[in-house]
XYZ file of C-alpha atoms in Angstrom:
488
model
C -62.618 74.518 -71.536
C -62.575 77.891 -70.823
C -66.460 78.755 -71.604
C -67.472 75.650 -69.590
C -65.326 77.139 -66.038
C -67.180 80.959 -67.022
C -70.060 78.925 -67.298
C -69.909 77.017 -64.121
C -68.693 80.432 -61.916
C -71.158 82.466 -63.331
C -73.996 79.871 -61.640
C -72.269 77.897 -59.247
C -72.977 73.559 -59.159
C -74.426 72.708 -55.717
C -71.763 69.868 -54.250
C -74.845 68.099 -52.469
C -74.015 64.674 -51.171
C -74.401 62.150 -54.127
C -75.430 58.779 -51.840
C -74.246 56.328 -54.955
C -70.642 57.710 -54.865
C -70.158 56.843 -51.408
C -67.552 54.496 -50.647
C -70.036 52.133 -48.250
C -72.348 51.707 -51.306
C -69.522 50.758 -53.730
C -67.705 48.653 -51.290
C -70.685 46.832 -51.072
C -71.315 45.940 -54.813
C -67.379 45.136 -55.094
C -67.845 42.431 -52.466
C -71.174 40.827 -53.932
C -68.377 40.767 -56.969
C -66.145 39.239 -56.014
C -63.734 41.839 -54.934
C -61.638 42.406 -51.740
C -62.643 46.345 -51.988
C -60.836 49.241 -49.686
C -63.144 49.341 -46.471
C -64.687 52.986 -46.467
C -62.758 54.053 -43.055
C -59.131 53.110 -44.807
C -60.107 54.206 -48.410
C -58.935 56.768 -50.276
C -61.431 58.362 -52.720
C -60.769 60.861 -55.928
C -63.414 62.465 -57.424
C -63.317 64.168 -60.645
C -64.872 67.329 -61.069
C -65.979 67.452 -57.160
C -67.797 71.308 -57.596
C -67.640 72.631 -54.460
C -66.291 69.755 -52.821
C -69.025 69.028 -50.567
C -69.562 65.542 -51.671
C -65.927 64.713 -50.605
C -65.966 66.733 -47.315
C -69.312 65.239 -46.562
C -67.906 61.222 -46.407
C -64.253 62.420 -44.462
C -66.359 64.111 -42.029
C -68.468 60.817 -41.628
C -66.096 58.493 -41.979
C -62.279 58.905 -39.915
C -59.647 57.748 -41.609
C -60.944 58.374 -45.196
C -58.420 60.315 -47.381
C -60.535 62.091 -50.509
C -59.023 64.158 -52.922
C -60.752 66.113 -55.909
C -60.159 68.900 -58.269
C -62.843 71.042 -60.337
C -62.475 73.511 -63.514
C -63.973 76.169 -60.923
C -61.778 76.291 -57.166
C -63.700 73.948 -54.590
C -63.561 77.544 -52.014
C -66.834 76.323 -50.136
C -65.082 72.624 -50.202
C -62.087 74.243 -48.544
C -63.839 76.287 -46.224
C -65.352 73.619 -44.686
C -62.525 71.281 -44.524
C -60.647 73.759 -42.585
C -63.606 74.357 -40.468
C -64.127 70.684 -39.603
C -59.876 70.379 -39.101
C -60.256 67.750 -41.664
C -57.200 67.628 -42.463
C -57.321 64.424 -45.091
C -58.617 66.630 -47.373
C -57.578 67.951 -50.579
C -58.974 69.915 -52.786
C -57.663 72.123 -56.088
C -58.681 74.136 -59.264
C -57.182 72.017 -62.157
C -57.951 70.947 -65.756
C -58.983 67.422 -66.566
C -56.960 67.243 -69.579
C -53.262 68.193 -67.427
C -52.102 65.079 -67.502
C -50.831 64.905 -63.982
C -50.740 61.530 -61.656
C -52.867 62.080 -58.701
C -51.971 59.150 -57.482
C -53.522 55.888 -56.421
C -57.381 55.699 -55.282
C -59.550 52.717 -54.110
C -62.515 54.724 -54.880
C -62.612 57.203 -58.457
C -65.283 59.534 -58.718
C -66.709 61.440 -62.062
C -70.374 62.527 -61.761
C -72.049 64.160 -64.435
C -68.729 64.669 -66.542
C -68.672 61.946 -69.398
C -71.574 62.841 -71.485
C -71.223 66.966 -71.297
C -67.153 67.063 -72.185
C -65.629 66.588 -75.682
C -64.315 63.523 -77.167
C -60.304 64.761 -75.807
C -61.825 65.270 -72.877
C -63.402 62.088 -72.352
C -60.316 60.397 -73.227
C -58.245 62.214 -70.493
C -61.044 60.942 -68.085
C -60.605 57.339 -68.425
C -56.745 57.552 -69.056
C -57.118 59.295 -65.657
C -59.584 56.644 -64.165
C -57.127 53.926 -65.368
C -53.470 55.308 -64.113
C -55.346 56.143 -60.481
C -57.461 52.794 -59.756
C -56.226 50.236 -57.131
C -56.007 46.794 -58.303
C -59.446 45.944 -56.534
C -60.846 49.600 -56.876
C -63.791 50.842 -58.242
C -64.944 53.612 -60.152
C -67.745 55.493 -60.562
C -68.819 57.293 -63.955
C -72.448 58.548 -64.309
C -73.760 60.030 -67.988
C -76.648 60.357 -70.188
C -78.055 56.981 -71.291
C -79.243 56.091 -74.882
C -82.203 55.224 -75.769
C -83.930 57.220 -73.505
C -81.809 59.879 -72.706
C -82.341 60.857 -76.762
C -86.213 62.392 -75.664
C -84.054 64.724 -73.091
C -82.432 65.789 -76.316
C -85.441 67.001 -78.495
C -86.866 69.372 -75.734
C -83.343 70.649 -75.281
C -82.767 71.710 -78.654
C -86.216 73.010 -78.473
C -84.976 75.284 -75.340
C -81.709 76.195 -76.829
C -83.779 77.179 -80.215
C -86.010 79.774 -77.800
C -82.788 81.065 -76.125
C -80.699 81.815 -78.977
C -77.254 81.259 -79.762
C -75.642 84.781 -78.069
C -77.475 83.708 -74.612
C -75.555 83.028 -71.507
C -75.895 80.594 -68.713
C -78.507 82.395 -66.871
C -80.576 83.741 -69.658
C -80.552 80.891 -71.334
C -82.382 78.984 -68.613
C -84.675 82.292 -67.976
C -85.605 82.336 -71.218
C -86.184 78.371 -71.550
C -88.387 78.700 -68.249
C -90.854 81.408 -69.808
C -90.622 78.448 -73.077
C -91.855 75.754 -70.247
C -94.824 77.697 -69.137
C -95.784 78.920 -72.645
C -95.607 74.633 -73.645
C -97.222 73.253 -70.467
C -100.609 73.754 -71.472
C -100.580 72.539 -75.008
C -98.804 69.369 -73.876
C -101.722 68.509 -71.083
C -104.180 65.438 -72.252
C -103.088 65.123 -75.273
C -102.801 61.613 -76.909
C -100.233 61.498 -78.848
C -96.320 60.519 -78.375
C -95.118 64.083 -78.803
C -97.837 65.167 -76.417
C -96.860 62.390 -73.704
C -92.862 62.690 -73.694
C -93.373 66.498 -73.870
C -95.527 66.882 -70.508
C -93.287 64.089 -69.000
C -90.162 66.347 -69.881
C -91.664 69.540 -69.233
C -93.162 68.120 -65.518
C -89.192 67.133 -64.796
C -87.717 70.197 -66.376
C -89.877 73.080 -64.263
C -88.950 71.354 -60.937
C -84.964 71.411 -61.502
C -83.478 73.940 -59.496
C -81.327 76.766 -61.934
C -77.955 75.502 -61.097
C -79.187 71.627 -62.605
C -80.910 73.287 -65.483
C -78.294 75.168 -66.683
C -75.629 72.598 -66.603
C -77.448 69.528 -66.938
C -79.851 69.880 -69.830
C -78.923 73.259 -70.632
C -74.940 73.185 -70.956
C -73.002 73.739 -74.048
C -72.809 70.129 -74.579
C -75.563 67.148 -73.956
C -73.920 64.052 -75.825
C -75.597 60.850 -74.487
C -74.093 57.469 -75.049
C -74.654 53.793 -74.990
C -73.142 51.621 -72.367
C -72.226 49.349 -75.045
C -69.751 52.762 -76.112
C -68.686 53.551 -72.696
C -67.656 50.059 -71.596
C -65.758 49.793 -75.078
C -64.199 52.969 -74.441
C -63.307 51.701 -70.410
C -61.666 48.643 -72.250
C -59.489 50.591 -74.454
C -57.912 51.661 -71.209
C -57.708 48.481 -69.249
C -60.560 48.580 -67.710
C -64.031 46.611 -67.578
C -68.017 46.579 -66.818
C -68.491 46.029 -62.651
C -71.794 46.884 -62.831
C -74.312 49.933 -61.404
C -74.465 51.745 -58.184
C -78.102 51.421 -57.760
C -78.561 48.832 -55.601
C -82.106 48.897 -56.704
C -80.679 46.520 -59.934
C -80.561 43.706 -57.954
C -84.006 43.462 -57.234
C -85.306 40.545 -58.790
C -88.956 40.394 -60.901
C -88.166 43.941 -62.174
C -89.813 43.506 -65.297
C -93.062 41.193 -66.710
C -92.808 37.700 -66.227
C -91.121 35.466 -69.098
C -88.900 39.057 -70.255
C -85.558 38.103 -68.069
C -85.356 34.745 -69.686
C -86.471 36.186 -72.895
C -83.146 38.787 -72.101
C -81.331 35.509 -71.793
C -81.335 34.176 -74.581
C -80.821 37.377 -76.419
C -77.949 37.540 -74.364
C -76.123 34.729 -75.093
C -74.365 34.468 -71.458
C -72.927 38.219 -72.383
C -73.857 40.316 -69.019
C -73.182 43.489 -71.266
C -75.825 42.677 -73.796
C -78.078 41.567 -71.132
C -78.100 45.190 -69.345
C -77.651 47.068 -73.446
C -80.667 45.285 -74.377
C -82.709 45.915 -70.465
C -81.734 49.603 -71.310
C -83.339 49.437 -74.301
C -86.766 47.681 -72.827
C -86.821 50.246 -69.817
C -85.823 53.381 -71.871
C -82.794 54.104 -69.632
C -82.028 57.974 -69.690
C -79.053 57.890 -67.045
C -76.614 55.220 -65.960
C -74.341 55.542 -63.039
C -71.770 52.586 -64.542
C -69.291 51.077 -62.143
C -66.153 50.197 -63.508
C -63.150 48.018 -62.234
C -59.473 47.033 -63.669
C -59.846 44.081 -66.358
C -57.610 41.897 -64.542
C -59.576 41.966 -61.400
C -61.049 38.757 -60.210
C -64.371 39.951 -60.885
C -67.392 37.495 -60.516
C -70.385 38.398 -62.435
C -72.785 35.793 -60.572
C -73.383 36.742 -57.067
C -72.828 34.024 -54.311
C -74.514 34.634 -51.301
C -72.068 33.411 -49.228
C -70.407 37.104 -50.025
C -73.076 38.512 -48.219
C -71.474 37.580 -44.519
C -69.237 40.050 -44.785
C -71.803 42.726 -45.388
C -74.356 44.436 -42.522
C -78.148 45.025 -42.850
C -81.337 46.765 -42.295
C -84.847 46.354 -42.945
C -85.551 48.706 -45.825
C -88.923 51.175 -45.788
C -91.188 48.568 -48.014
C -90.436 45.335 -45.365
C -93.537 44.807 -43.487
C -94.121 43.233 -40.633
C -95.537 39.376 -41.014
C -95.654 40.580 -44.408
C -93.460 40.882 -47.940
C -91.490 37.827 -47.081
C -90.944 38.957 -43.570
C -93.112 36.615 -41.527
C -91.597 33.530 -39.171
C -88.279 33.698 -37.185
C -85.737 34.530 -39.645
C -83.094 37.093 -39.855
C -85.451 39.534 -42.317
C -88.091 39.555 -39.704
C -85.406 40.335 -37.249
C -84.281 42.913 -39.475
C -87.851 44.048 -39.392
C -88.639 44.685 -35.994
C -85.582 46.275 -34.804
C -85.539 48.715 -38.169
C -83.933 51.022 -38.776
C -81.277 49.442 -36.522
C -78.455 47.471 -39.029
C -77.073 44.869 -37.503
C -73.640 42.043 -39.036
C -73.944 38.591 -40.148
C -71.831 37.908 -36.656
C -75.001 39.586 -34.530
C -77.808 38.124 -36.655
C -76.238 34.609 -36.556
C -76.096 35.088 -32.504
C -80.173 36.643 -32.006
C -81.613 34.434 -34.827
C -79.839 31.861 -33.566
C -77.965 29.773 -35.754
C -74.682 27.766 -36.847
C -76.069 27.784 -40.814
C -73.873 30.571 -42.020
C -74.797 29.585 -45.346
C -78.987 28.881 -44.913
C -78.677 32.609 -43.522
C -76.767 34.220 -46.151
C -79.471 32.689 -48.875
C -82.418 33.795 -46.667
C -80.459 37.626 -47.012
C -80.121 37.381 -50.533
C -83.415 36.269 -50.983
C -84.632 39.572 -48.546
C -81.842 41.769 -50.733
C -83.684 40.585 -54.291
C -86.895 41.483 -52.894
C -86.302 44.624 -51.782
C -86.815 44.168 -47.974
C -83.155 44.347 -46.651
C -80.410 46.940 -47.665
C -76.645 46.350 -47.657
C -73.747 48.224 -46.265
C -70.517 47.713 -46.114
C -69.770 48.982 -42.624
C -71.088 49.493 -39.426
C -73.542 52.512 -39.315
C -72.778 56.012 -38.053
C -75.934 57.524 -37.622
C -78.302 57.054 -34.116
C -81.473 55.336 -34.777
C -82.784 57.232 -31.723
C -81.452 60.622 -29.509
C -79.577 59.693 -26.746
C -78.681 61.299 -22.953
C -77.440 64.226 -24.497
C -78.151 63.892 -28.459
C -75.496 65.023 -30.885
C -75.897 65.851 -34.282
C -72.803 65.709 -36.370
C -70.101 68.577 -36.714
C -70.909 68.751 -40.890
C -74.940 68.795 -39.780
C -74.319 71.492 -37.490
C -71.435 73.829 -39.774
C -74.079 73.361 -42.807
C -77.113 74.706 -40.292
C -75.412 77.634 -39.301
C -75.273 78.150 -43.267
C -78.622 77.444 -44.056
C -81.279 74.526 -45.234
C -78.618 71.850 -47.272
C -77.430 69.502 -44.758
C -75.968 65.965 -45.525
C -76.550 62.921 -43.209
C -74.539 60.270 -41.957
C -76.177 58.009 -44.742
C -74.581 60.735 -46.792
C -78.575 61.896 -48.084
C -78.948 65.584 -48.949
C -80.987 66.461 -46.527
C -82.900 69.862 -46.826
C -83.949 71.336 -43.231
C -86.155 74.671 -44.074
C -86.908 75.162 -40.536
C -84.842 77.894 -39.195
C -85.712 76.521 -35.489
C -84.902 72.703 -36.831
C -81.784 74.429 -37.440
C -81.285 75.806 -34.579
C -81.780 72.494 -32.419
C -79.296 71.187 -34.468
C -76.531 73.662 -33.866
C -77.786 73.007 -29.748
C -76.788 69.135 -30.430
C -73.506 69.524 -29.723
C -73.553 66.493 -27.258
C -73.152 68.851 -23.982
C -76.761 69.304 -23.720
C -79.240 67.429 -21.749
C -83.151 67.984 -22.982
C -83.957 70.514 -19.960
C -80.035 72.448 -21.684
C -82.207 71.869 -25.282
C -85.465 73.452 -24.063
C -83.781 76.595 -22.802
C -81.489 77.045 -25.579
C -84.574 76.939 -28.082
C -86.661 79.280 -25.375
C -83.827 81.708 -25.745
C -84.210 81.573 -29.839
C -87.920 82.075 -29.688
C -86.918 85.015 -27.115
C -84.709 86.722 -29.387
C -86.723 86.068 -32.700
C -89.846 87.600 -31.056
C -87.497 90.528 -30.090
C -86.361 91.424 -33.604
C -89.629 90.449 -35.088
C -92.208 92.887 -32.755
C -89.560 94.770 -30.451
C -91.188 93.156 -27.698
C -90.213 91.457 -24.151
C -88.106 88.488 -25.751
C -88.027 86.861 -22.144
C -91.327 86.890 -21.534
C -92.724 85.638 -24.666
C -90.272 83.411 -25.138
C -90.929 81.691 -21.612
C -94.774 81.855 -22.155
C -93.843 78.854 -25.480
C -91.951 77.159 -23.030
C -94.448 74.216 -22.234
C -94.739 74.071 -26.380
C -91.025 73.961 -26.997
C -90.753 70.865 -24.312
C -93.641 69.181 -25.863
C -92.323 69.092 -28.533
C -88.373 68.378 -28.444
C -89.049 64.312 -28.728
C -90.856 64.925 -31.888
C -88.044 67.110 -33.141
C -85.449 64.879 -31.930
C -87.044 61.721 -33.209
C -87.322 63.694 -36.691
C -83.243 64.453 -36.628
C -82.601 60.965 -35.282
C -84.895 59.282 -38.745
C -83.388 61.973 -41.216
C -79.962 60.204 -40.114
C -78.326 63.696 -38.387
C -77.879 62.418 -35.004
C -74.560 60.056 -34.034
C -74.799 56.820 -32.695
């Protein structure tokens, strides 16, 4: 394991907020389940190789009274750092080796993102001995990995890059030299016909927009070993543990594919859900699965009653239209509609829509959920739908844009801010400041940016964009308010 930690602290992996891992977005799946999961604000949450730790930091931060521990081949430092920053002090994160056996102790939540298809077989097997000693009886866990079939045309343009690089190369000329391979291929793969020609542009068109840190450990890393889920939930059994499901909520959409091919899965299926979603991986071309796993002796269901769904609270998602997409009439989804992005609980809907048919409602829900016009969660939200009296963005929002454009919401979305002034208004929303206290903090920035910039009267100038800078503070506001950086 030794090449893989030079590997990883010679270019560092980002610890961006990973919105599937999140305890709110499991919870909810666990519940439509069956399951009596941890609620996020009393959870505790390992994650597995956590890089930097942000991931972790970024849901304590967000959510009191979340414990998270994680551990990485390469010391979590920036994870730390911020921790200590934010006095988050249920926290904790190390430098340790997968393969130590050592008991962590027990989690409601397990995290391993982008570990199960780039380790070796011993490897693997300390993960899910690890995922099986540390999982509450109703916990979940989360393991993400290269799919087969599809993730088998990542491999053939891989070995093509690792061919170009050579075999002495190291992590960062290895993905230099497989860039200058990229723009030498792009051309000959344009228009062309054929299936080499077509996954080859596809691949190429995803490959030239990862950043350097993805390419070299994703595609690029010493190993790329892509599995079935058939494998993988084998493998989970061996260890006590069994399918749950995916953290895309996305798969419960219904009419995903033509008409006639669910039944057709059906009867392929045989009542087996696994064989169902082996053989729907094998129709879509699945390259990645982020596979939800759960103790085999939990009191899993895998047919979803909607009468689950009243524990849950919703929002109107992007696509719901109004008096359109299945929202028209009085219902809750129309509700939902008009007061988006506001979530509301089964207990408020039942009161505005109104009615006594807990049941009626739930279906009507589901029914919104399968179409893809209302999104779960599991708690209430955290994030303002609109700037208040004196706005506040969080303390993570404002730490990570004193530190530059990666900030994480309280939807936990990475959220990338390249405005240096954006920035700045967040750092003001500290929840002290009314908007005249926000208009002279950002004349003051302009001030002593036009200083440094030309040397010239910073008051003066600055003062001169003041009727700009009030203009346009709503807009601003409004824009940190809908990226989900503002608390309610």
């Amino acid at each position: 394991m030794s090449g893989d930690a030079e590997a990883y602290a010679d270019v560092p992996y980002p610890g961006l907020a990973i919105p599937q891992t999140h305890p709110d977005r499991l919870a909810v799946l666990g519940v439509l389940h069956g399951l009596q999961p941890a609620a996020p604000d009393a959870a505790r949450v390992l994650e597995i190789g956590c890089a930097d730790g942000m991931n972790l930091v970024a849901m304590a931060a967000h959510v009191p009274g979340l414990e998270a521990v994680g551990f990485d081949l390469v010391d979590p430092v920036l994870g730390r750092e911020a921790a200590d920053a934010l006095g988050l002090d249920a926290v904790r994160l190390e430098q340790a080796d997968l393969r130590d056996a050592r008991d962590w102790g027990e989690f409601d939540y397990v995290i391993a993102h982008g570990v199960y298809a780039w380790v070796r077989g011993d490897v693997r097997e300390a993960l899910m001995a690890l995922v099986a000693r540390s999982l509450a009886p109703q916990g979940i866990a989360f393991v993400s990995f290269n799919a087969l079939p599809g993730a088998r045309l990542r491999t053939m343009v891989r070995e093509i890059s690792l061919l170009h690089a050579g075999e002495e190369a190291g992590t960062r000329a290895r993905v230099e030299r497989a860039r200058e391979l990229y723009g030498f291929l792009a051309p000959w793969a344009q228009e062309r016909g054929d299936a080499y020609g077509q996954v080859l542009a596809s691949e190429l068109a995803r490959l030239r927009s990862l950043s350097t840190a993805v390419l070299a450990h994703d595609d690029l890393g010493e190993r790329y070993e892509p599995v079935w889920l058939r494998d993988l939930v084998r493998h989970a059994g061996r260890h006590g543990l069994r399918y749950l499901g995916d953290a895309e909520h996305s798969e419960l959409y219904a009419d995903r594919r033509p008409p006639g091919v669910d039944a057709q899965l059906d009867a392929l299926a045989g009542g087996d859900r696994l064989v169902w979603e082996q053989y729907a991986d094998i129709l879509a071309g699945r390259q990645f699965r982020q596979t939800l796993l759960c103790r085999a002796d939990a009191p899993v269901d895998d047919a979803i009653e909607p009468a689950r769904l009243a524990a849950l609270w919703f929002a109107a998602s992007d696509d719901a239209e109004p008096g359109g997409n299945g929202s028209a009439g009085p219902g809750a989804t129309a509700l939902l509609v008009a007061r988006r992005p506001q979530a509301l609980s089964c207990a408020e809907l039942r009161e505005l829509v109104p009615t006594d048919d807990v049941e009626g409602l739930c279906r009507e829900l589901w029914h919104g959920v399968r179409q893809g016009h209302v999104e779960l969660r599991a708690a209430a939200p955290r994030a303002a739908s609109a700037a208040g009296l004196r706005p506040e963005a969080s303390a993570l929002a404002r730490w990570q844009a004193a530190r530059g454009p990666e900030l994480t919401s309280l939807r936990h979305d990475a959220v990338r801010l390249d405005d240096p002034f954006g920035r700045f208004l967040v750092g003001l929303c500290d929840g002290t400041r009314e908007r005249p206290a926000l208009v002279d903090g950002l004349v003051a920035a302009v001030g002593r940016k036009l200083r440094l910039t030309s040397g010239g009267t910073a008051v003066e100038d600055g003062e001169r964009l003041r009727p700009q800078i009030a203009a346009g503070l709503e807009h601003n506001l409004a824009l940190l308010a809908r990226l989900g950086l503002l608390v309610r």
